[in-house]
Amino acid sequence: MDFHVVSKVDNNIHESFSLDRSSYPEPKELSPDSARVQPVVISLTSNNLSYARFGDFLHWWDAYPVPATAPAPYNDKTKWGIVPAWGYGIVTESTINSLKPGTLLFGFWPTSSAPVDLKLSPSEPSGNWVEISEHRKLQMSIYNEYKETGHYDLPTSGTVDWPKEQLDNMAWTALLGTVWQTGYLLNKYSFTTNPEVDPNIGPMGASTPWSKEDADLSEAVLVNLSASGKTARGFAWQVLNKRSRGDGPLGFLQITQAPETIGEVAKRSAQNSGTPTKASGYSDIAGGVEWAAGLKPKKLVIIDFGARDNAVKKLVESVNESPELKEVKTVIIHVGSEQKVYSKEEMMAYLQDMQMLGKVRCNTADILDAVVASIGRQAYQDAVQSNWNEWSQERENNIPDMKLTWSDSVFGEHGIHGGWDRVTTGSLAPHECLVFKFR
C-alpha cells in the first residue's frame, strides 16, 4: 500500500513510501457505523495544489492524516500531510447495514493506493452519506459528502474488471465533476437571469450581500481569465449555452495560453446564445481590452480562475488606459490561484494584490450550501446532474484537446509522485488530465 505525502512547510517537497498490511489499516477492526473503502480512480489537478497551499487554514489536511505507522520523518503530522483528491472508491467492508460491500462512492480520497475507513451518516436524498469523524468536523460540507453511484461484485482477486467506457466516465467525473459545479453555480445563481426562480447568491454564499444589480450581466463584458483551465472551461460552457439572448453578457472575452482551441469551442457554443466572443493569449491582453471597449459596456466583470504572469494586473492596467473603459465599473471575482507553489513573500504579495484590486472571493462550497438551503439537495442534484449529462454528450467537442493520462502507481515519473512535480512547477499542460487507477 503506497502513500504520497507533502511537506506542509514547502509544498515543493514531497515523498512516497509503502506500508505493508501488517501495519495498515489502523485499527484493523472496523468501527461501528463505518465503511472501509478502497480508492479506485482519483484525479490530480492544480486544485490539489490549492488543497495543500491552504491545507491548514481550510482543514484539507484533516481529511486523511498521515498514518502513525509511517516511517520517520513522515509520521510527524505537524510537518507532513496527505493531499486529498476527487474520485471514486469501492466499499470492501462495512458495519452499516444499508451500505454493502461493492458499493461505489464518489467523493474525496487520499492520494494513496491504500484503503481508508470512513465514519458515515446517511444523508438526503437516499444514497448520499456524510463523513462525521471528529477529525473532519471543521471541513466545509462538500468535502465530507459521499454519493453512491452503483454496486459491483467484488471478485476474490480483489480487482474489478471495469469496462473502458465506464473507467473513462469515472475519470472525467473525477477530473471535472466537482469543479464543474463552480461554473454552474456562478452562472445560474451569482449571475442569475431569473432571480424570482433562481435566487441571486453571491460568490461567497449567503454570508456576503449580492444584489440583483451585482448579478446583472445584460450590459457587461465578461472576462474569463485562465480560460484553458478545467474550472474555467466549465464556466464558459454555462455562459455560452445556458443564457437566453438578451440576458448578457454583451461579450465574452477569454484570456488563455491556448487561444485557438478556446476560441473555436466558444464560437460553436456562441451559436446558441449569440454572444460575441474573443479569445486572446496572455501576450495580447491589450487587444482583448480593445475588443471589449468596442462593445461599449457599462460594467466589466473579470473572473480570475488562476491567471499566470500577473495577468490580472496587466488587464486592469490596460482597462485603466482605455478611454472607453477607464470609468466603467470593474468587478473582479477570484476563483483560483496560479498553478505554482508560493513562497511566504509571494503569498503576502498575493494577498495584498487581492486587497488592492478589490477582488471578491469565490467559494464554491458556500454558494452550494446557500443553494441547497434554498431549493433542497434533491432538486439541486437533479438539476446539476442533468446539466452535466448535457455537457458530457458533447464532451469531445467541448474539450477537444483534453486527453486522459492514466497511471496505476503512486511512485515514479508517471505516478502521483511525478504528477505532483508537474503540478507544483506549473509544467502540467492544459490538455493533460492525470488520473490514477488503483483497483
CSV table of C-alpha atoms in Angstrom, one decimal:
chain,number,residue,atom,x,y,z
A,1,MET,CA,0.0,0.0,0.0
A,2,ASP,CA,1.6,3.2,-1.2
A,3,PHE,CA,1.3,6.8,0.1
A,4,HIS,CA,2.2,10.2,-1.2
A,5,VAL,CA,3.0,12.9,1.4
A,6,VAL,CA,3.7,16.6,1.0
A,7,SER,CA,5.6,19.0,3.3
A,8,LYS,CA,3.2,21.4,4.9
A,9,VAL,CA,6.0,24.0,5.1
A,10,ASP,CA,7.1,23.8,1.5
A,11,ASN,CA,4.7,22.1,-0.9
A,12,ASN,CA,7.6,21.5,-3.4
A,13,ILE,CA,9.0,18.9,-1.0
A,14,HIS,CA,7.2,15.6,-1.2
A,15,GLU,CA,7.9,11.9,-0.9
A,16,SER,CA,6.3,8.5,-1.4
A,17,PHE,CA,6.5,5.4,0.8
A,18,SER,CA,4.9,2.0,1.3
A,19,LEU,CA,3.4,0.2,4.3
A,20,ASP,CA,2.6,-3.5,4.4
A,21,ARG,CA,-0.7,-4.9,5.6
A,22,SER,CA,0.6,-5.8,9.0
A,23,SER,CA,0.9,-2.1,9.9
A,24,TYR,CA,-2.1,-0.7,8.0
A,25,PRO,CA,-5.0,0.0,8.2
A,26,GLU,CA,-5.4,1.2,11.7
A,27,PRO,CA,-7.3,-0.1,13.6
A,28,LYS,CA,-7.7,-3.5,11.9
A,29,GLU,CA,-11.2,-3.9,13.3
A,30,LEU,CA,-13.8,-1.7,11.6
A,31,SER,CA,-15.6,0.6,13.9
A,32,PRO,CA,-19.5,0.8,14.1
A,33,ASP,CA,-21.2,3.0,11.5
A,34,SER,CA,-18.1,2.8,9.3
A,35,ALA,CA,-17.1,1.6,5.9
A,36,ARG,CA,-13.6,0.5,4.6
A,37,VAL,CA,-13.2,1.9,1.1
A,38,GLN,CA,-10.6,1.3,-1.5
A,39,PRO,CA,-9.8,4.2,-3.8
A,40,VAL,CA,-10.4,3.2,-7.4
A,41,VAL,CA,-10.0,6.2,-9.6
A,42,ILE,CA,-8.7,9.6,-8.5
A,43,SER,CA,-7.5,12.7,-10.3
A,44,LEU,CA,-4.6,15.1,-9.9
A,45,THR,CA,-5.1,18.7,-11.0
A,46,SER,CA,-4.0,22.2,-9.9
A,47,ASN,CA,-6.9,22.1,-7.4
A,48,ASN,CA,-4.9,19.6,-5.4
A,49,LEU,CA,-2.2,22.3,-5.1
A,50,SER,CA,-4.7,24.6,-3.5
A,51,TYR,CA,-5.7,21.9,-1.0
A,52,ALA,CA,-2.0,21.8,0.1
A,53,ARG,CA,-1.5,25.6,0.0
A,54,PHE,CA,-4.5,26.3,2.2
A,55,GLY,CA,-4.5,22.9,3.9
A,56,ASP,CA,-4.1,24.2,7.5
A,57,PHE,CA,-6.4,27.2,7.1
A,58,LEU,CA,-9.3,25.4,5.4
A,59,HIS,CA,-8.6,22.0,7.1
A,60,TRP,CA,-7.9,20.0,4.0
A,61,TRP,CA,-5.0,18.3,5.7
A,62,ASP,CA,-7.5,17.0,8.3
A,63,ALA,CA,-9.2,14.7,5.7
A,64,TYR,CA,-6.6,11.9,5.7
A,65,PRO,CA,-3.9,12.3,8.4
A,66,VAL,CA,-0.6,10.5,7.7
A,67,PRO,CA,-0.7,7.1,9.4
A,68,ALA,CA,1.1,6.8,12.7
A,69,THR,CA,2.9,3.8,11.3
A,70,ALA,CA,4.5,5.8,8.5
A,71,PRO,CA,8.3,5.8,8.5
A,72,ALA,CA,10.1,8.8,10.1
A,73,PRO,CA,10.1,11.7,9.4
A,74,TYR,CA,6.8,11.4,7.5
A,75,ASN,CA,4.8,10.3,10.6
A,76,ASP,CA,5.1,13.8,12.0
A,77,LYS,CA,1.7,15.1,11.2
A,78,THR,CA,2.6,18.7,12.0
A,79,LYS,CA,5.1,18.7,9.1
A,80,TRP,CA,3.7,16.2,6.6
A,81,GLY,CA,0.3,15.7,5.1
A,82,ILE,CA,-1.7,13.7,2.5
A,83,VAL,CA,-3.3,15.8,-0.2
A,84,PRO,CA,-6.9,14.7,-0.9
A,85,ALA,CA,-8.3,14.2,-4.4
A,86,TRP,CA,-11.6,13.7,-6.1
A,87,GLY,CA,-12.7,10.4,-7.5
A,88,TYR,CA,-14.2,7.0,-6.7
A,89,GLY,CA,-13.8,4.4,-4.1
A,90,ILE,CA,-15.4,1.0,-3.6
A,91,VAL,CA,-16.6,-0.3,-0.3
A,92,THR,CA,-14.8,-3.5,0.7
A,93,GLU,CA,-16.1,-3.9,4.3
A,94,SER,CA,-19.0,-2.2,6.1
A,95,THR,CA,-20.6,-2.1,9.6
A,96,ILE,CA,-23.5,-0.1,8.1
A,97,ASN,CA,-26.4,-2.4,7.1
A,98,SER,CA,-27.6,-0.2,4.3
A,99,LEU,CA,-24.1,0.3,2.8
A,100,LYS,CA,-23.0,-3.0,1.3
A,101,PRO,CA,-19.5,-4.1,0.1
A,102,GLY,CA,-19.2,-3.5,-3.6
A,103,THR,CA,-20.9,-0.1,-3.4
A,104,LEU,CA,-19.1,2.6,-5.5
A,105,LEU,CA,-18.8,6.0,-3.9
A,106,PHE,CA,-17.9,9.4,-5.4
A,107,GLY,CA,-16.1,11.8,-3.1
A,108,PHE,CA,-12.8,12.9,-1.5
A,109,TRP,CA,-10.0,10.4,-1.2
A,110,PRO,CA,-6.3,10.3,-0.2
A,111,THR,CA,-3.6,10.4,-2.9
A,112,SER,CA,-2.8,6.8,-1.9
A,113,SER,CA,-3.5,3.3,-3.1
A,114,ALA,CA,-4.4,2.2,0.5
A,115,PRO,CA,-8.0,1.6,1.8
A,116,VAL,CA,-9.5,4.2,4.2
A,117,ASP,CA,-12.0,4.0,6.9
A,118,LEU,CA,-14.9,6.4,6.8
A,119,LYS,CA,-17.4,7.0,9.6
A,120,LEU,CA,-20.6,7.7,7.7
A,121,SER,CA,-24.1,9.0,8.5
A,122,PRO,CA,-26.9,8.8,5.9
A,123,SER,CA,-28.0,12.0,4.3
A,124,GLU,CA,-30.7,13.2,1.8
A,125,PRO,CA,-31.5,12.2,-0.8
A,126,SER,CA,-31.1,8.4,-0.4
A,127,GLY,CA,-27.7,7.2,-1.4
A,128,ASN,CA,-25.9,10.2,0.0
A,129,TRP,CA,-23.6,10.0,3.0
A,130,VAL,CA,-21.7,12.4,5.2
A,131,GLU,CA,-18.4,11.7,6.9
A,132,ILE,CA,-18.8,12.5,10.6
A,133,SER,CA,-15.3,11.6,12.1
A,134,GLU,CA,-14.2,14.1,14.7
A,135,HIS,CA,-11.0,15.0,12.8
A,136,ARG,CA,-13.0,16.1,9.8
A,137,LYS,CA,-15.6,18.2,11.5
A,138,LEU,CA,-14.0,21.6,10.5
A,139,GLN,CA,-14.0,20.8,6.8
A,140,MET,CA,-16.5,22.5,4.5
A,141,SER,CA,-19.6,20.4,3.9
A,142,ILE,CA,-18.9,19.5,0.2
A,143,TYR,CA,-15.6,17.7,1.2
A,144,ASN,CA,-17.4,15.4,3.7
A,145,GLU,CA,-20.1,14.3,1.2
A,146,TYR,CA,-20.1,10.9,-0.5
A,147,LYS,CA,-22.6,9.7,-3.1
A,148,GLU,CA,-23.4,6.1,-4.1
A,149,THR,CA,-23.0,5.6,-7.9
A,150,GLY,CA,-23.6,1.9,-8.3
A,151,HIS,CA,-22.9,-1.6,-6.9
A,152,TYR,CA,-20.5,-4.2,-8.2
A,153,ASP,CA,-19.5,-7.8,-7.2
A,154,LEU,CA,-16.1,-7.9,-5.5
A,155,PRO,CA,-14.1,-10.8,-7.1
A,156,THR,CA,-11.8,-12.8,-4.8
A,157,SER,CA,-8.8,-11.4,-6.8
A,158,GLY,CA,-9.7,-8.0,-5.3
A,159,THR,CA,-9.6,-6.4,-8.8
A,160,VAL,CA,-12.8,-5.3,-10.5
A,161,ASP,CA,-12.8,-5.6,-14.3
A,162,TRP,CA,-14.1,-2.2,-15.2
A,163,PRO,CA,-15.3,-1.6,-18.8
A,164,LYS,CA,-13.2,1.0,-20.6
A,165,GLU,CA,-16.1,3.3,-21.2
A,166,GLN,CA,-17.1,3.3,-17.5
A,167,LEU,CA,-13.5,3.9,-16.5
A,168,ASP,CA,-13.3,6.9,-18.8
A,169,ASN,CA,-16.6,8.3,-17.5
A,170,MET,CA,-15.3,7.9,-13.9
A,171,ALA,CA,-12.1,9.6,-14.9
A,172,TRP,CA,-13.8,12.6,-16.4
A,173,THR,CA,-16.1,12.9,-13.4
A,174,ALA,CA,-13.1,12.7,-11.1
A,175,LEU,CA,-11.4,15.4,-13.0
A,176,LEU,CA,-14.3,17.8,-13.7
A,177,GLY,CA,-17.4,16.7,-11.8
A,178,THR,CA,-16.8,18.8,-8.7
A,179,VAL,CA,-15.1,21.9,-10.3
A,180,TRP,CA,-17.9,21.8,-12.9
A,181,GLN,CA,-20.2,22.9,-10.1
A,182,THR,CA,-18.3,26.2,-9.7
A,183,GLY,CA,-19.3,27.4,-13.2
A,184,TYR,CA,-22.8,26.1,-12.9
A,185,LEU,CA,-23.4,27.9,-9.6
A,186,LEU,CA,-21.8,31.1,-10.7
A,187,ASN,CA,-23.8,31.3,-13.9
A,188,LYS,CA,-27.1,30.2,-12.6
A,189,TYR,CA,-27.1,31.9,-9.2
A,190,SER,CA,-24.3,34.6,-8.9
A,191,PHE,CA,-25.3,35.8,-12.3
A,192,THR,CA,-28.9,34.7,-12.3
A,193,THR,CA,-31.1,35.7,-15.2
A,194,ASN,CA,-34.3,34.9,-13.3
A,195,PRO,CA,-33.9,35.9,-9.6
A,196,GLU,CA,-37.5,35.1,-8.8
A,197,VAL,CA,-36.8,31.4,-9.6
A,198,ASP,CA,-33.0,31.1,-9.2
A,199,PRO,CA,-32.1,33.4,-6.2
A,200,ASN,CA,-29.1,35.6,-6.6
A,201,ILE,CA,-26.4,34.2,-4.4
A,202,GLY,CA,-23.0,35.8,-4.3
A,203,PRO,CA,-19.7,34.1,-4.8
A,204,MET,CA,-19.2,33.8,-1.1
A,205,GLY,CA,-22.7,32.4,-0.5
A,206,ALA,CA,-25.2,33.8,2.0
A,207,SER,CA,-22.6,35.5,4.1
A,208,THR,CA,-22.0,38.3,1.6
A,209,PRO,CA,-24.6,40.7,0.2
A,210,TRP,CA,-25.2,40.3,-3.5
A,211,SER,CA,-27.8,42.4,-5.2
A,212,LYS,CA,-29.8,41.9,-8.5
A,213,GLU,CA,-27.6,44.6,-9.9
A,214,ASP,CA,-24.5,42.7,-8.9
A,215,ALA,CA,-25.9,39.6,-10.7
A,216,ASP,CA,-26.9,41.5,-13.9
A,217,LEU,CA,-24.7,40.9,-16.9
A,218,SER,CA,-27.0,42.5,-19.5
A,219,GLU,CA,-24.7,45.5,-20.0
A,220,ALA,CA,-21.5,43.8,-19.1
A,221,VAL,CA,-18.5,42.3,-20.8
A,222,LEU,CA,-17.5,39.1,-19.0
A,223,VAL,CA,-13.8,38.2,-18.9
A,224,ASN,CA,-12.7,34.6,-18.4
A,225,LEU,CA,-9.1,34.6,-17.1
A,226,SER,CA,-7.1,31.4,-17.3
A,227,ALA,CA,-9.7,30.2,-19.7
A,228,SER,CA,-8.0,26.9,-20.7
A,229,GLY,CA,-8.2,25.6,-17.1
A,230,LYS,CA,-10.8,22.9,-16.2
A,231,THR,CA,-13.0,25.1,-14.0
A,232,ALA,CA,-12.9,28.0,-16.5
A,233,ARG,CA,-13.9,25.8,-19.4
A,234,GLY,CA,-17.0,24.6,-17.4
A,235,PHE,CA,-17.9,28.2,-16.7
A,236,ALA,CA,-17.5,29.2,-20.4
A,237,TRP,CA,-19.9,26.4,-21.4
A,238,GLN,CA,-22.5,27.6,-18.9
A,239,VAL,CA,-22.3,31.2,-20.1
A,240,LEU,CA,-22.5,30.4,-23.8
A,241,ASN,CA,-25.1,27.6,-23.6
A,242,LYS,CA,-27.3,28.4,-20.6
A,243,ARG,CA,-28.2,32.0,-21.0
A,244,SER,CA,-31.0,33.4,-23.2
A,245,ARG,CA,-30.4,36.1,-25.8
A,246,GLY,CA,-30.6,39.5,-24.2
A,247,ASP,CA,-29.6,38.2,-20.7
A,248,GLY,CA,-26.0,39.2,-21.3
A,249,PRO,CA,-23.1,39.4,-21.3
A,250,LEU,CA,-22.6,41.9,-24.1
A,251,GLY,CA,-19.4,40.0,-24.9
A,252,PHE,CA,-17.3,37.1,-23.6
A,253,LEU,CA,-13.5,37.7,-23.6
A,254,GLN,CA,-11.3,34.7,-22.7
A,255,ILE,CA,-7.6,35.1,-21.8
A,256,THR,CA,-5.7,31.9,-22.2
A,257,GLN,CA,-2.5,30.2,-23.2
A,258,ALA,CA,-4.5,28.2,-25.8
A,259,PRO,CA,-6.5,30.9,-27.7
A,260,GLU,CA,-7.1,28.9,-30.9
A,261,THR,CA,-8.7,25.9,-29.2
A,262,ILE,CA,-10.6,28.0,-26.6
A,263,GLY,CA,-11.8,30.4,-29.4
A,264,GLU,CA,-13.0,27.6,-31.7
A,265,VAL,CA,-15.0,26.0,-28.9
A,266,ALA,CA,-16.5,29.3,-27.9
A,267,LYS,CA,-17.6,30.1,-31.4
A,268,ARG,CA,-19.5,26.8,-31.7
A,269,SER,CA,-21.2,27.4,-28.3
A,270,ALA,CA,-22.0,31.1,-29.1
A,271,GLN,CA,-24.2,30.0,-32.0
A,272,ASN,CA,-26.8,29.1,-29.4
A,273,SER,CA,-26.5,32.4,-27.3
A,274,GLY,CA,-25.5,34.9,-30.0
A,275,THR,CA,-22.9,36.2,-27.6
A,276,PRO,CA,-19.9,37.9,-29.2
A,277,THR,CA,-16.7,36.1,-28.1
A,278,LYS,CA,-13.0,36.6,-28.4
A,279,ALA,CA,-10.0,34.5,-27.2
A,280,SER,CA,-6.7,36.3,-26.6
A,281,GLY,CA,-3.3,35.0,-25.5
A,282,TYR,CA,-1.6,36.4,-22.5
A,283,SER,CA,0.7,38.4,-24.8
A,284,ASP,CA,-2.4,40.2,-26.4
A,285,ILE,CA,-4.3,41.3,-23.3
A,286,ALA,CA,-4.4,44.9,-24.8
A,287,GLY,CA,-6.0,43.6,-27.9
A,288,GLY,CA,-8.7,41.8,-25.9
A,289,VAL,CA,-9.4,45.0,-23.9
A,290,GLU,CA,-9.7,47.0,-27.2
A,291,TRP,CA,-12.2,44.5,-28.4
A,292,ALA,CA,-14.2,44.8,-25.2
A,293,ALA,CA,-14.2,48.6,-25.4
A,294,GLY,CA,-15.8,48.4,-28.8
A,295,LEU,CA,-18.9,46.7,-27.2
A,296,LYS,CA,-19.4,49.8,-25.0
A,297,PRO,CA,-20.2,48.0,-21.8
A,298,LYS,CA,-21.3,49.7,-18.6
A,299,LYS,CA,-19.7,47.1,-16.5
A,300,LEU,CA,-16.6,44.8,-16.8
A,301,VAL,CA,-16.8,41.5,-14.8
A,302,ILE,CA,-13.5,39.6,-14.6
A,303,ILE,CA,-13.5,36.0,-13.3
A,304,ASP,CA,-9.9,35.0,-12.3
A,305,PHE,CA,-9.6,31.2,-12.5
A,306,GLY,CA,-5.9,31.4,-11.7
A,307,ALA,CA,-4.3,33.5,-14.4
A,308,ARG,CA,-0.5,33.4,-14.7
A,309,ASP,CA,2.2,36.1,-15.2
A,310,ASN,CA,0.4,38.9,-13.3
A,311,ALA,CA,-2.3,38.8,-16.0
A,312,VAL,CA,-4.9,40.4,-13.7
A,313,LYS,CA,-2.7,43.4,-13.0
A,314,LYS,CA,-1.9,43.8,-16.7
A,315,LEU,CA,-5.6,43.5,-17.6
A,316,VAL,CA,-6.6,46.2,-15.0
A,317,GLU,CA,-3.8,48.5,-16.2
A,318,SER,CA,-4.9,48.1,-19.8
A,319,VAL,CA,-8.5,48.8,-18.8
A,320,ASN,CA,-7.4,51.9,-16.9
A,321,GLU,CA,-5.5,53.1,-20.0
A,322,SER,CA,-8.6,52.7,-22.2
A,323,PRO,CA,-10.5,55.9,-22.8
A,324,GLU,CA,-13.7,53.9,-23.3
A,325,LEU,CA,-13.3,51.7,-20.2
A,326,LYS,CA,-11.4,53.6,-17.5
A,327,GLU,CA,-14.7,54.9,-16.0
A,328,VAL,CA,-16.6,51.6,-16.4
A,329,LYS,CA,-17.4,49.7,-13.2
A,330,THR,CA,-15.0,46.8,-12.9
A,331,VAL,CA,-15.6,43.7,-10.7
A,332,ILE,CA,-13.0,41.0,-10.1
A,333,ILE,CA,-14.1,37.7,-8.8
A,334,HIS,CA,-11.2,35.5,-7.5
A,335,VAL,CA,-11.9,31.7,-8.1
A,336,GLY,CA,-8.4,30.2,-8.2
A,337,SER,CA,-4.7,30.9,-8.0
A,338,GLU,CA,-1.8,30.5,-10.4
A,339,GLN,CA,-0.5,26.9,-10.6
A,340,LYS,CA,2.6,27.3,-8.6
A,341,VAL,CA,4.0,26.9,-5.1
A,342,TYR,CA,4.1,30.3,-3.3
A,343,SER,CA,6.9,31.4,-1.0
A,344,LYS,CA,5.8,33.3,2.1
A,345,GLU,CA,6.8,36.5,0.5
A,346,GLU,CA,4.9,35.7,-2.7
A,347,MET,CA,1.8,34.8,-0.6
A,348,MET,CA,2.0,38.1,1.2
A,349,ALA,CA,2.2,39.9,-2.1
A,350,TYR,CA,-0.7,37.8,-3.5
A,351,LEU,CA,-2.9,38.7,-0.6
A,352,GLN,CA,-2.0,42.3,-0.8
A,353,ASP,CA,-2.8,42.3,-4.5
A,354,MET,CA,-6.2,40.8,-3.8
A,355,GLN,CA,-7.0,43.6,-1.4
A,356,MET,CA,-5.6,46.3,-3.6
A,357,LEU,CA,-7.6,45.1,-6.6
A,358,GLY,CA,-10.7,44.7,-4.5
A,359,LYS,CA,-11.2,41.1,-5.6
A,360,VAL,CA,-14.4,39.3,-4.5
A,361,ARG,CA,-13.5,35.8,-3.3
A,362,CYS,CA,-15.5,32.9,-4.6
A,363,ASN,CA,-16.0,29.8,-2.5
A,364,THR,CA,-18.0,27.0,-4.3
A,365,ALA,CA,-18.9,25.3,-1.0
A,366,ASP,CA,-20.5,28.5,0.3
A,367,ILE,CA,-22.6,29.0,-2.8
A,368,LEU,CA,-23.6,25.4,-2.8
A,369,ASP,CA,-24.7,25.4,0.8
A,370,ALA,CA,-26.9,28.5,0.2
A,371,VAL,CA,-28.5,27.0,-2.9
A,372,VAL,CA,-29.2,23.7,-1.1
A,373,ALA,CA,-30.8,25.6,1.8
A,374,SER,CA,-33.0,27.5,-0.7
A,375,ILE,CA,-34.1,24.7,-3.1
A,376,GLY,CA,-33.2,21.4,-1.3
A,377,ARG,CA,-30.5,18.9,-2.0
A,378,GLN,CA,-32.6,16.6,-4.3
A,379,ALA,CA,-33.6,19.5,-6.6
A,380,TYR,CA,-30.0,20.7,-6.8
A,381,GLN,CA,-28.6,17.3,-7.5
A,382,ASP,CA,-31.2,16.6,-10.2
A,383,ALA,CA,-30.5,19.9,-11.9
A,384,VAL,CA,-26.7,19.8,-11.8
A,385,GLN,CA,-26.7,16.1,-13.0
A,386,SER,CA,-28.9,17.0,-16.0
A,387,ASN,CA,-26.6,19.9,-16.8
A,388,TRP,CA,-23.5,17.6,-16.5
A,389,ASN,CA,-25.1,15.0,-18.7
A,390,GLU,CA,-25.9,17.5,-21.4
A,391,TRP,CA,-22.3,18.7,-21.5
A,392,SER,CA,-21.0,15.2,-21.4
A,393,GLN,CA,-22.9,14.2,-24.5
A,394,GLU,CA,-20.8,16.6,-26.5
A,395,ARG,CA,-17.6,16.2,-24.4
A,396,GLU,CA,-15.3,15.6,-27.4
A,397,ASN,CA,-16.5,18.9,-29.0
A,398,ASN,CA,-16.4,20.8,-25.7
A,399,ILE,CA,-12.9,19.8,-24.7
A,400,PRO,CA,-11.4,18.5,-28.0
A,401,ASP,CA,-7.8,18.9,-26.8
A,402,MET,CA,-8.1,17.3,-23.4
A,403,LYS,CA,-6.7,13.8,-23.1
A,404,LEU,CA,-6.7,11.3,-20.2
A,405,THR,CA,-3.3,10.2,-19.0
A,406,TRP,CA,-3.6,7.0,-16.9
A,407,SER,CA,-1.3,5.5,-14.3
A,408,ASP,CA,-1.7,2.8,-11.7
A,409,SER,CA,1.2,3.9,-9.4
A,410,VAL,CA,2.0,6.3,-6.6
A,411,PHE,CA,5.7,6.1,-7.3
A,412,GLY,CA,7.8,7.3,-10.2
A,413,GLU,CA,7.7,9.8,-13.0
A,414,HIS,CA,4.3,8.7,-14.2
A,415,GLY,CA,2.7,8.1,-10.8
A,416,ILE,CA,1.3,10.6,-8.4
A,417,HIS,CA,4.8,11.4,-7.3
A,418,GLY,CA,5.8,12.6,-10.8
A,419,GLY,CA,2.4,14.2,-11.3
A,420,TRP,CA,2.9,16.3,-8.2
A,421,ASP,CA,6.2,17.5,-9.6
A,422,ARG,CA,4.5,18.7,-12.7
A,423,VAL,CA,1.6,20.4,-10.8
A,424,THR,CA,3.9,22.3,-8.5
A,425,THR,CA,6.2,23.5,-11.2
A,426,GLY,CA,3.4,24.6,-13.5
A,427,SER,CA,4.5,22.3,-16.2
A,428,LEU,CA,1.2,20.4,-16.5
A,429,ALA,CA,-0.3,21.5,-19.8
A,430,PRO,CA,-4.0,22.5,-20.0
A,431,HIS,CA,-4.8,19.5,-22.2
A,432,GLU,CA,-3.2,16.9,-19.9
A,433,CYS,CA,-5.6,15.1,-17.5
A,434,LEU,CA,-3.9,12.9,-14.9
A,435,VAL,CA,-5.9,10.0,-13.5
A,436,PHE,CA,-4.9,7.1,-11.4
A,437,LYS,CA,-6.5,3.6,-11.1
A,438,PHE,CA,-5.8,1.6,-8.0
A,439,ARG,CA,-8.2,-1.4,-8.3
